[in-house]
Every structure is written in structure tokens, then in C-alpha cells.
Coordinates of C-alpha atoms in Angstrom, one line a residue:
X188 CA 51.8 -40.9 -170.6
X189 CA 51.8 -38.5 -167.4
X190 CA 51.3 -34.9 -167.7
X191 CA 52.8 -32.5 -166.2
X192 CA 50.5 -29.4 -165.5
X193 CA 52.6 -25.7 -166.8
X194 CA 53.9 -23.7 -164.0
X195 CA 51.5 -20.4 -163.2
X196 CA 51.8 -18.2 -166.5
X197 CA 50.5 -15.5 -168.2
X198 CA 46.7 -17.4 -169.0
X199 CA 46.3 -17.4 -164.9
X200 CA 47.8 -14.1 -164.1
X201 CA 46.5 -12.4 -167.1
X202 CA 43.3 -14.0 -168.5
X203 CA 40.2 -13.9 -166.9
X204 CA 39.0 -16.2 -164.5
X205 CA 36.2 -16.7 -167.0
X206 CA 38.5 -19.3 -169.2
X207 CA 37.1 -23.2 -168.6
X208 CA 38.2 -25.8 -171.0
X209 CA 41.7 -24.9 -170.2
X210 CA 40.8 -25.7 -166.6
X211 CA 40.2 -29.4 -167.3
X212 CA 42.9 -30.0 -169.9
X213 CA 45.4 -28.0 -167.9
X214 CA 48.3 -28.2 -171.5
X215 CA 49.7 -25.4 -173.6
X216 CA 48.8 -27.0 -177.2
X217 CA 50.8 -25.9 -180.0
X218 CA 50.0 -28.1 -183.4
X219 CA 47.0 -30.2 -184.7
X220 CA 46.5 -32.4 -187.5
X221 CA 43.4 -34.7 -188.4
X222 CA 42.2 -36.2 -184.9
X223 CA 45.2 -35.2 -182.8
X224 CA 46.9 -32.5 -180.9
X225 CA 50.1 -31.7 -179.5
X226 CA 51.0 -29.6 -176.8
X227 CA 54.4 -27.9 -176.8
X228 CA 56.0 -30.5 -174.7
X229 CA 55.6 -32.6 -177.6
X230 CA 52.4 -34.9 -175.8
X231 CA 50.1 -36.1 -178.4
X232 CA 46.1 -36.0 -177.2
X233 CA 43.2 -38.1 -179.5
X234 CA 41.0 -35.4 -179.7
X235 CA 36.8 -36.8 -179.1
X236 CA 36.3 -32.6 -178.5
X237 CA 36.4 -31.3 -182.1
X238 CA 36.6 -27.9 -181.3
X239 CA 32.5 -28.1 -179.3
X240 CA 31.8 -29.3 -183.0
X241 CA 33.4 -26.9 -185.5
X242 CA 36.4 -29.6 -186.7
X243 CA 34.0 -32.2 -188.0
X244 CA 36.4 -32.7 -190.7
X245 CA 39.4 -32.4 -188.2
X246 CA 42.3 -30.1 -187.4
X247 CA 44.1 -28.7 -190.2
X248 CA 42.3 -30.9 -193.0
X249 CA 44.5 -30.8 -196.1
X250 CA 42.2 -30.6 -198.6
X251 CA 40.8 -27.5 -196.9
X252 CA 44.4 -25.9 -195.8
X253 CA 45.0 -25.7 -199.7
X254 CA 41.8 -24.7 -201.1
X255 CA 42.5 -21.9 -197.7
X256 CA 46.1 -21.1 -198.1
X257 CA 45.7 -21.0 -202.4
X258 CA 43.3 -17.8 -201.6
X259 CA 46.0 -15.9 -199.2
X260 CA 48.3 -16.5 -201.7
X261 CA 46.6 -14.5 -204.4
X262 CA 45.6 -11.7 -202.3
X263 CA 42.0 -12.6 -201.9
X264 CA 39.6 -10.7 -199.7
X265 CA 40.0 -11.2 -196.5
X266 CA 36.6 -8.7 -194.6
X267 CA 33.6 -8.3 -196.6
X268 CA 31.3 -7.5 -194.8
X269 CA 28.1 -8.1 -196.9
X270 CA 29.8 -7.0 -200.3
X271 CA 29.8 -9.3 -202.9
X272 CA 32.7 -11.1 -203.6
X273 CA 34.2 -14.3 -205.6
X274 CA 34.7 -16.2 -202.6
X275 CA 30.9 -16.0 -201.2
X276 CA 29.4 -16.8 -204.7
X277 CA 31.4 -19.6 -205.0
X278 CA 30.0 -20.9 -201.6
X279 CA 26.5 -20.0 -202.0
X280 CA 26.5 -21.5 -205.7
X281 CA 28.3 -24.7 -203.9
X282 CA 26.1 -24.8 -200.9
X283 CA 22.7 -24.4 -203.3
X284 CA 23.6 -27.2 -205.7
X285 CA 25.6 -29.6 -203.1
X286 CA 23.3 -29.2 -200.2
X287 CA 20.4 -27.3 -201.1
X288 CA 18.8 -28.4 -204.1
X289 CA 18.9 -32.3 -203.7
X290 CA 17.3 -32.2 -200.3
X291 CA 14.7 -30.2 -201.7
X292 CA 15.3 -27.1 -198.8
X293 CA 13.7 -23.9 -200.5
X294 CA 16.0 -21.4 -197.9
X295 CA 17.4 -17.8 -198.3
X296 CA 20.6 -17.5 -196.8
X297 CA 21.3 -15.2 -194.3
X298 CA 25.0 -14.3 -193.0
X299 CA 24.1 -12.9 -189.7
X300 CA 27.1 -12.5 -188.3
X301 CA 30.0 -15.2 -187.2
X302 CA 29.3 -17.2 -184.2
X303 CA 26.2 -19.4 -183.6
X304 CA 24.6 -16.7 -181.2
X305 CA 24.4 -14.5 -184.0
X306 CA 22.7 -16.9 -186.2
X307 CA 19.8 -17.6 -183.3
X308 CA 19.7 -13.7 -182.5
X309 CA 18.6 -13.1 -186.0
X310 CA 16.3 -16.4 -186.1
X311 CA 14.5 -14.5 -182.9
X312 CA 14.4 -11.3 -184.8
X313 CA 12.9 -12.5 -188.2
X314 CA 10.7 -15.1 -186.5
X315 CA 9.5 -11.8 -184.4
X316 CA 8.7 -9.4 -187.1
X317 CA 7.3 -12.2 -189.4
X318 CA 4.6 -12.8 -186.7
X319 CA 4.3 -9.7 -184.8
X320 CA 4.5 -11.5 -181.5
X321 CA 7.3 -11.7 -178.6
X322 CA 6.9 -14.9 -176.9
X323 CA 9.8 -18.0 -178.5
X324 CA 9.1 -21.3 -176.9
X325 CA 11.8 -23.5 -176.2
X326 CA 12.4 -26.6 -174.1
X327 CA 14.2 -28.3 -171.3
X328 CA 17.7 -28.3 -171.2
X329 CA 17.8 -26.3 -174.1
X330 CA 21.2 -24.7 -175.5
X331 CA 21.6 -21.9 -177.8
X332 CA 23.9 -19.3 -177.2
X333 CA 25.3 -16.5 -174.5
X334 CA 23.5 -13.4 -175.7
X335 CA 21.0 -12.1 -173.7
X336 CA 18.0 -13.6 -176.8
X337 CA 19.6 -16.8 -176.8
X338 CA 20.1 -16.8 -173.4
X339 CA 16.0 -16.6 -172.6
X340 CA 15.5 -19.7 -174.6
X341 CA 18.4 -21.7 -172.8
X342 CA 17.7 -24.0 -170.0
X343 CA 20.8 -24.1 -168.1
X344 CA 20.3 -22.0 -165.1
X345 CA 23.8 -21.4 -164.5
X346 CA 24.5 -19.9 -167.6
X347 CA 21.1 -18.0 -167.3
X348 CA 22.2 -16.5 -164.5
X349 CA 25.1 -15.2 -165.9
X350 CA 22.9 -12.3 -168.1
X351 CA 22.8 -10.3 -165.0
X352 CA 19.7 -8.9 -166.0
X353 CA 16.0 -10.8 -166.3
X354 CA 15.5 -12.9 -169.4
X355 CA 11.9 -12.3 -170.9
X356 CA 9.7 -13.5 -174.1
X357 CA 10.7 -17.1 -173.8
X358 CA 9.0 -20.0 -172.4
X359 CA 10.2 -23.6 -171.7
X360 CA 8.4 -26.8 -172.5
X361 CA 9.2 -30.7 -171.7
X362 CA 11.7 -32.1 -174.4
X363 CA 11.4 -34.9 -175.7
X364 CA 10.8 -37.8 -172.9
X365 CA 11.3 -35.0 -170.4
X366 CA 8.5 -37.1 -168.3
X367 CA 10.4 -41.0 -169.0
X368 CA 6.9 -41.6 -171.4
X369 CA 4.5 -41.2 -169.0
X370 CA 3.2 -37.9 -170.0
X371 CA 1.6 -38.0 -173.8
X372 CA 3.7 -35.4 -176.2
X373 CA 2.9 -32.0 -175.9
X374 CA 0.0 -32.6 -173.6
X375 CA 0.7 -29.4 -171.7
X376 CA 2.5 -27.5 -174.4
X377 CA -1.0 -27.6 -176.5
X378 CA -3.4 -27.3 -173.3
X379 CA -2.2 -23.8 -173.3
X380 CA -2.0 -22.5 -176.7
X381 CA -5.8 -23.7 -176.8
X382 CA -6.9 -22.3 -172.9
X383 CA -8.1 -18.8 -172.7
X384 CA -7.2 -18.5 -169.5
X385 CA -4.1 -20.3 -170.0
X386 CA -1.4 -17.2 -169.5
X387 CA 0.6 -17.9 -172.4
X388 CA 1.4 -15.5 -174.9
X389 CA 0.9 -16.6 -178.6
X390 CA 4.4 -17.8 -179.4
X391 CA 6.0 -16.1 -182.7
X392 CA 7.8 -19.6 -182.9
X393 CA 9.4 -22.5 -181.0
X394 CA 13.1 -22.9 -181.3
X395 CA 14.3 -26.5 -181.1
X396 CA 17.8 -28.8 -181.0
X397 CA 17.3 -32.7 -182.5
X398 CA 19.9 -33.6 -180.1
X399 CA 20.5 -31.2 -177.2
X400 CA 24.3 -31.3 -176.9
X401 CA 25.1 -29.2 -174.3
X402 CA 22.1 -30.4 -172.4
X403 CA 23.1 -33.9 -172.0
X404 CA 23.2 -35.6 -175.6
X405 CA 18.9 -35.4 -175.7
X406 CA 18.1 -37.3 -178.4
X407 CA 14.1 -36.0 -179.8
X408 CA 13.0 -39.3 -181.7
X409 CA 11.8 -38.2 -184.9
X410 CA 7.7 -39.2 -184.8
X411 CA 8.1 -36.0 -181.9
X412 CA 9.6 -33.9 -184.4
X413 CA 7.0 -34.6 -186.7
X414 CA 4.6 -34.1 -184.2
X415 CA 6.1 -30.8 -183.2
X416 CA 6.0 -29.3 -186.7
X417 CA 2.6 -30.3 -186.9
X418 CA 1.7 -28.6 -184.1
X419 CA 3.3 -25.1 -185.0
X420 CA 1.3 -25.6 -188.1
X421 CA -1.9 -26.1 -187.0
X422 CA -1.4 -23.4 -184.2
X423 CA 0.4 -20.7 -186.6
X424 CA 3.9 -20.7 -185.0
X425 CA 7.5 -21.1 -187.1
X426 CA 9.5 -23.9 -186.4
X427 CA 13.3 -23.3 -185.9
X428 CA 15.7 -25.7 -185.4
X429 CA 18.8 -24.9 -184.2
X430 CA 21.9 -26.9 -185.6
X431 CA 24.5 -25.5 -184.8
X432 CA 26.2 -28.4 -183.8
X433 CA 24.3 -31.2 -185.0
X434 CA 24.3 -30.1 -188.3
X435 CA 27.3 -30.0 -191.4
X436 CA 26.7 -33.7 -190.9
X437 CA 27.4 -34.3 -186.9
X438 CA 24.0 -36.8 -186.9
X439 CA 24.4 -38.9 -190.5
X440 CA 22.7 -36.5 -192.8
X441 CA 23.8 -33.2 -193.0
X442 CA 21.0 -31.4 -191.5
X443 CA 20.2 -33.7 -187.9
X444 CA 16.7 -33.0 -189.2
X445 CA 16.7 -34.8 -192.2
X446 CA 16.0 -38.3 -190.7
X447 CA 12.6 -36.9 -189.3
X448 CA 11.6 -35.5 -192.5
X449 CA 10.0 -32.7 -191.7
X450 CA 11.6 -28.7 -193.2
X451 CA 11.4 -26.3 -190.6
X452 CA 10.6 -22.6 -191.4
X453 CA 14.1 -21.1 -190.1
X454 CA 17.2 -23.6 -189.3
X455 CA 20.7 -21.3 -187.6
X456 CA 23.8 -23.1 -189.0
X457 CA 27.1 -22.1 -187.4
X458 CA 30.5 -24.4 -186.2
X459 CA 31.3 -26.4 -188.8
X460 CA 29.8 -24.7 -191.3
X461 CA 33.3 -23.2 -192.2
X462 CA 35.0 -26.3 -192.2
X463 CA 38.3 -25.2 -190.6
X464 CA 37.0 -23.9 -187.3
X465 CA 37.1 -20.4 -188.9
X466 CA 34.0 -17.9 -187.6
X467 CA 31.0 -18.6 -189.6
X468 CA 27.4 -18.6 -189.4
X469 CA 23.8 -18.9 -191.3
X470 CA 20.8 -18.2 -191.1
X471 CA 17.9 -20.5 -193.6
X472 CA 14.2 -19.0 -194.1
X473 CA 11.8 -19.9 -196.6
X474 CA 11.4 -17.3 -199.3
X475 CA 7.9 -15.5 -197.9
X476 CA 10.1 -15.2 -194.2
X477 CA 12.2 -12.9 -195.9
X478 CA 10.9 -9.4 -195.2
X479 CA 14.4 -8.0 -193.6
X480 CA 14.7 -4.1 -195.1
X481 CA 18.3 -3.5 -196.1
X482 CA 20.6 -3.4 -193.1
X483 CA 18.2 -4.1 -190.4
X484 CA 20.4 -6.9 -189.0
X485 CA 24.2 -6.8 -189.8
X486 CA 27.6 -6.7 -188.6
X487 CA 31.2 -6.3 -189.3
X488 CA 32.9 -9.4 -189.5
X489 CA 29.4 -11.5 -191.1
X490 CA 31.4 -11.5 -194.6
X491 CA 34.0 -14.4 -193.1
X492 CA 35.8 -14.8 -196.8
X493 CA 38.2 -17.1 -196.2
X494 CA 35.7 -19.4 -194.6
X495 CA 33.2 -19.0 -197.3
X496 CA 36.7 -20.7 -199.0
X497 CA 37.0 -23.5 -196.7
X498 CA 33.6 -24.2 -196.4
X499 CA 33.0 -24.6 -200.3
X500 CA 36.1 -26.7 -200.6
X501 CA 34.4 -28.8 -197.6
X502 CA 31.0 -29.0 -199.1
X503 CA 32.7 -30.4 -202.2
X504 CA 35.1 -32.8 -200.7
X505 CA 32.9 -34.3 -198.5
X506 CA 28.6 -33.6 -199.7
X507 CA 28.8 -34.5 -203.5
X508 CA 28.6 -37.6 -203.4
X509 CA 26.8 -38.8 -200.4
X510 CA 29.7 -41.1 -198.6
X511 CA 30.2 -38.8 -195.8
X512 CA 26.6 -39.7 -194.2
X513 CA 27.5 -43.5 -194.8
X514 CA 30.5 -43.5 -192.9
X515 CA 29.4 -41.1 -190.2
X516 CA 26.6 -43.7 -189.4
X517 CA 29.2 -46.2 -189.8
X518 CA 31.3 -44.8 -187.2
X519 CA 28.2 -44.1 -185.1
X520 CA 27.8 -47.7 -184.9
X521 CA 31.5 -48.4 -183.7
X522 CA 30.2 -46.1 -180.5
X523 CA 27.7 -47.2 -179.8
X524 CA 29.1 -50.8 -179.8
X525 CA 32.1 -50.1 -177.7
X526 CA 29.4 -47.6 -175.0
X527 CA 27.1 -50.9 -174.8
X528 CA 29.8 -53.1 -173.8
X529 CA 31.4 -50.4 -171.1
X530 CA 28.0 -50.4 -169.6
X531 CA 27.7 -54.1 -169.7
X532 CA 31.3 -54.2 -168.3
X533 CA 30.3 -51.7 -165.3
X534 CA 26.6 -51.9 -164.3
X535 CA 27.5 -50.6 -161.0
X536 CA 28.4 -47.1 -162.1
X537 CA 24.7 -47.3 -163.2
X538 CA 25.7 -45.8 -166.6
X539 CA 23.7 -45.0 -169.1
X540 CA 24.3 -44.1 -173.3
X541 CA 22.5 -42.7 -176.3
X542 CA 22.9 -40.5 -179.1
X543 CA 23.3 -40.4 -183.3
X544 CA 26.0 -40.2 -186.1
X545 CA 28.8 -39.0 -184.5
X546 CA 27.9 -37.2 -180.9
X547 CA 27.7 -39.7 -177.9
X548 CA 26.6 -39.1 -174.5
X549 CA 27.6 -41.7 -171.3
X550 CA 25.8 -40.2 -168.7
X551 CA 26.9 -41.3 -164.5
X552 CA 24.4 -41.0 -162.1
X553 CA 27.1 -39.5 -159.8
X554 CA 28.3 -36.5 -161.7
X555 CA 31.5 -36.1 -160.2
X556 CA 32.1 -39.7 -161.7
X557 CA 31.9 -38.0 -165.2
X558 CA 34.3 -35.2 -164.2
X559 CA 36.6 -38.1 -163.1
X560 CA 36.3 -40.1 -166.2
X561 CA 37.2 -36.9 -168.1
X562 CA 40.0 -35.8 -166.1
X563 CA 41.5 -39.6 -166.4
X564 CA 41.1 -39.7 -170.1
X565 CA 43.2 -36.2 -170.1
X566 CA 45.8 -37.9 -168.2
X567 CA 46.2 -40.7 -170.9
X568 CA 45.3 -38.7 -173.8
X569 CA 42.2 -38.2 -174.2
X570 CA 39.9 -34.9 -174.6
X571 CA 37.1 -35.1 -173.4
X572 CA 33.8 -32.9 -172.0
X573 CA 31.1 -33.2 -170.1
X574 CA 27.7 -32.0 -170.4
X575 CA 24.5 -31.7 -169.2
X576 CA 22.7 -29.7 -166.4
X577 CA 25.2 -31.3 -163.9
X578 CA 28.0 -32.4 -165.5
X579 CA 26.8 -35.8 -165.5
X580 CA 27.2 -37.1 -169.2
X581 CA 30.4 -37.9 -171.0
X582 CA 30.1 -36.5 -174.1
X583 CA 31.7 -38.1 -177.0
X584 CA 32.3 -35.7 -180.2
X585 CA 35.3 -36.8 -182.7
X586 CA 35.7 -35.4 -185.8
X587 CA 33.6 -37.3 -188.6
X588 CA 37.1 -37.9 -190.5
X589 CA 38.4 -40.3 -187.7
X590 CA 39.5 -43.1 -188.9
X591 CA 38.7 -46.9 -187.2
X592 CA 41.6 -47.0 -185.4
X593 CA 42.0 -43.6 -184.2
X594 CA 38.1 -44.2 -182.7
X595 CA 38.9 -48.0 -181.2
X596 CA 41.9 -46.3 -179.7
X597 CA 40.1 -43.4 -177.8
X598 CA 36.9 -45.6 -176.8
X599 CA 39.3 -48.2 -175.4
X600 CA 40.8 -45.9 -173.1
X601 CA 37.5 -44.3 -172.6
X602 CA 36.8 -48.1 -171.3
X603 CA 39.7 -48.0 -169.2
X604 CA 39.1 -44.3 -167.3
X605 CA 35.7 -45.8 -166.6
X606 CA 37.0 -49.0 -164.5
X607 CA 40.3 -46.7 -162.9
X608 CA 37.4 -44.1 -161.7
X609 CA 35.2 -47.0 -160.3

């Protein structure tokens, strides 16, 4: 298939220069169903992008679309705001008994507002005025949102450097293998909570991804999660994990930090949360966190009712009865396969792979390899991103309701953009 790029239109003479993903997958897309787009020139495109993470159950899904469409149809509300309505009950009676309750997760839910930002805003805030302190730790290569509070606890310099204005109460520590094992976990990270002299501010809490997505497909093992939880205890600091995209199921389980065991004091859910790609985010806290007064955090659009629709109809399609987390890790294994026999295929381009579940990361030493491999699998097909603090890692996200074939298909011409771009 060849591609022909549209002639200069509105998106370049009107939009601002700020636009990126179009950049790369330079098509005017028009329909989507399940793993697959198609742009108005009628080119189909296996999609391993999944909307950053908000389509884990694809585009359009049918089960959803009804469950979505049904509620139009009768006039049901649209804004809420924080009223109650039918539709929220039904999703936070859904999400308590599907989700909640057999994992055992205590949590309040919070609707903070509907983009994953908002959701790590508010974990700031609460974390914040629950300890009385201003200092968030976070780590390297950290991602969590474009305000200017998420933006102090990201790593990515670019991005940091887009606040304009100095970012303040956060402070980085070494992820996970940050040092390639030669440094013992948390060596410096607990030198200075316990030295005087040390210059760090008591953190409130430390704010944490299981896998960092946008910072290269970092995969924490779970004995450092454990250990990190410890640690907050002992030393009187919350634990928030962000997963925003590594959760709804994007690691196996559907919170990425079941498999570690541990039950963080705030987790910020957000992307495919709704199930349709539809704005939608949470906030968890245990019960004692919750000491908001009425209206201290809120925002217009934070009563999303027709995702609360979708995102019931998803939680019961796809959570009841445990088979999505078998066939995510199913699929997981299909990757990770098909990566170990690209690398084995092409140990010049030095490449290595790792992730969980369904979110893969094939990292190039030479990043403008990656941006090649990308750009080649747009060419025949394929959308795909990079990430990481150069660019360098391929990163692999379909949908979790990809079937075999549709996954063989993209990783085969993943395969192929990787011995073209050699």
C-alpha cells in the first residue's frame, strides 16, 4: 500500500503548530472499527496506537456503541456535573461489585475532572492537605500529565520546559534499575529522608507508574514495588500510583499493580476507564484520605454521563468473569515471542525489548532508527509511536480485543520495517 500524504489544508494553515501525531501519520482518518482505521481515501491502518491507551477494547466496540447509543436514544443526561444521576449509580454500583470488592480495594471514588491530568492534580492536592507538606517525589522518566502539578513530577525535560514558568515541590528519584543493578534500591532515596542535613523536604507522598509508558516502556519489577510501599510506610509518605494507562487492564490484571500485591493509598485512573475513548477520569483514596470539604476540587465537565454508560457496559462485558486478564497475558506472550525473534533476527540494530500484558517497548540504540521503523510501518499500515526521553523505543500498544491474527499481522510487518530501516 503507498500513501499519498493530503495536499496543504486547513489542519496546517489553521491549527497550531502544536499538533504531533498527525505529523507522523500524515492521513485524514474518517472510520474505525475494532483494531482498524480508515482514512477517507479508503486505506485501512492496523492500529498498535489505541488512542495513547484509551481504546483497550477498540474503536467503536459494539457492545459499548449500544449500551452508548440506547442512552441517547431515551434522552439521557448528557452534563452532570457532580449531580446524581442513573447513569453514574449504575457505574459506581458496577465498578464497586465488578472491580472493587473482589480485589479487596477499600477506595472512595473521586471524579476529578475528565482527562488524566485532572485525576493526578487532585491526587497532589488530597495527598497535600492529608499531610500538610508540599514536597511529591517522583522518579526518572516519569510521565504524568501537562499541567503545571503534573508537570513538576514529570521527567521529560522537553515537556518540562514547556510550563514556561519554574516547576517546584517535586523531586525525582532513580526508577527502577535506573543504575543497570549496580546501585541497591532506594539507597539514596532513603539516605535522605533519614539525614538531617540532607535538604529534602518531608515528601507528602511519592507518585509512581508500574510501567513508565511514555518514558520508554519502564517496567518496575514487583519486589521494588513492594519495597517502595514499604518504605512510604515506615517513613509516613502516601503511595500513589498513577495508571492511567497501565490500568483498565493494559498489564493482565486490571490495576498494573495487582501482580505486586501491594494497595497504594491513592491510584488516578483515566483513558480507558470510559471504554469508548470518551473523557473520563478517577481518583481512588482510602476512606480516612477523604477529608475534601464540599466543592474544594471540581469542574464542569467531571460528570462525563455517557461514559459513566460505556464504562459500566465495559466493566461488565469484559471484568465479570475474569477472561479478559487471561487473554491479555495470552496476547502478551504472542509479543513478546514475535520481539525476541526480531531481535534475534537483527542483532546489529542492537535492539532491545521488554514490557507486560499488552504495552511493548523495542527500544534502538540509534533513535532516529525508531522514528524510521515508525514512519515505515505508517507506510504499510501500521500505527505506531515512539517513546522514551529520545524517541528511541518503539512502543507497541493494541487494543486488548485484538484478535491473533490481527496481532501476527501487525508484528510481522513490524518485523519487516525493522530489516527495510537496517
Amino acid at each position: 500500500m503507498t500513501i499519498t500524504p493530503p495536499a496543504l489544508s486547513v489542519f496546517e494553515t489553521l491549527e497550531s503548530e502544536v499538533r504531533s501525531y498527525c505529523r507522523g501519520w500524515p492521513a485524514v482518518f474518517d472510520r474505525a472499527q475494532g483494531a482498524r482505521l480508515t482514512d477517507e481515501d479508503g486505506h485501512s491502518y492496523l492500529d498498535f496506537f489505541a488512542g495513547a491507551g484509551s481504546l483497550n477494547y477498540g474503536h467503536n466496540n459494539p457492545v459499548l456503541k449500544r449500551a452508548l447509543i440506547d442512552y441517547i436514544e431515551r434522552d439521557g443526561i448528557t452534563h452532570g456535573l457532580d449531580m446524581a444521576t442513573t447513569a453514574k449509580r449504575a457505574f459506581l454500583e458496577t465498578f464497586q461489585n465488578v472491580i472493587l470488592r473482589p480485589r479487596d480495594l477499600p477506595y472512595k471514588v473521586m471524579f476529578p475532572g475528565p482527562t488524566g491530568t485532572n485525576a493526578v492534580e487532585s491526587a497532589l492536592k488530597l495527598a497535600r492537605k492529608v499531610k500538610g507538606r508540599e514536597s511529591v517525589v517522583s522518579f526518572t522518566n516519569a510521565f504524568h500529565g501537562m499541567s503545571l502539578g503534573s508537570l513538576a513530577v514529570t521527567g521529560n525535560a522537553f515537556k518540562r520546559a514547556g510550563a514556561g514558568i519554574p516547576l517546584v515541590h517535586g523531586t525525582p528519584m532513580p526508577f527502577d534499575n535506573y543504575f543497570d543493578g549496580q546501585v541497591p534500591d532506594f539507597l539514596w532515596f532513603e539516605r535522605l529522608l533519614e539525614d538531617q542535613g540532607s535538604g529534602l523536604n518531608k515528601p507528602a507522598a511519592v507518585i509512581v507508574e508500574t510501567v513508565q509508558g511514555e518514558g520508554g516502556i519502564n517496567v518496575a519489577r514487583a519486589e521494588w514495588l513492594r519495597a517502595l510501599q514499604s518504605l512510604c510506610h515506615r517513613q509516613d509518605m502516601l503511595l500513589i500510583v498513577d495508571d492511567i494507562q497501565m490500568g483498565c487492564g493494559r498489564t493482565g490484571g486490571f490495576f498494573s499493580f495487582e501482580e505486586a500485591g501491594i494497595t497504594p493509598d491513592i491510584v488516578t485512573l483515566s483513558k480507558s476507564i470510559s471504554g469508548y475513548g470518551m473523557p473520563m477520569s478517577l481518583c481512588l483514596f482510602k476512606p480516612e484520605l477523604d477529608i475534601w470539604e464540599p466543592g474544594e476540587h471540581n469542574g464542569t465537565f467531571r460528570g462525563n454521563n455517557p461514559a459513566f454508560v460505556t464504562a459500566a457496559a465495559a466493566l461488565d462485558a469484559y471484568w465479570a468473569d475474569g477472561q479478559m486478564e487471561k487473554q491479555t497475558l495470552a496476547r502478551g506472550e504472542q509479543v513478546e515471542q514475535a520481539l525476541l525473534a526480531i531481535c534475534d533476527e537483527n542483532p546489529a540494530a542492537g535492539g532491545q525489548f521488554r514490557g507486560r500484558g499488552l504495552v511493548w517497548g523495542l527500544e534502538f540504540p540509534d533513535p532516529a532508527r525508531a522514528a524510521a521503523v515508525c514512519a515505515r510501518a505508517f507506510e504499510l499500515g501500521l500505527l505506531l509511536e515512539t517513546s522514551g526521553p529520545q524517541s528511541e523505543v518503539v512502543k507497541l500498544l493494541p487494543s486488548l480485543t485484538i484478535t491473533p491474527d490481527e496481532l501476527d499481522e501487525g508484528l510481522r510487518t513490524l518485523a519487516r520495517c525493522v530489516r527495510e530501516t537496517a
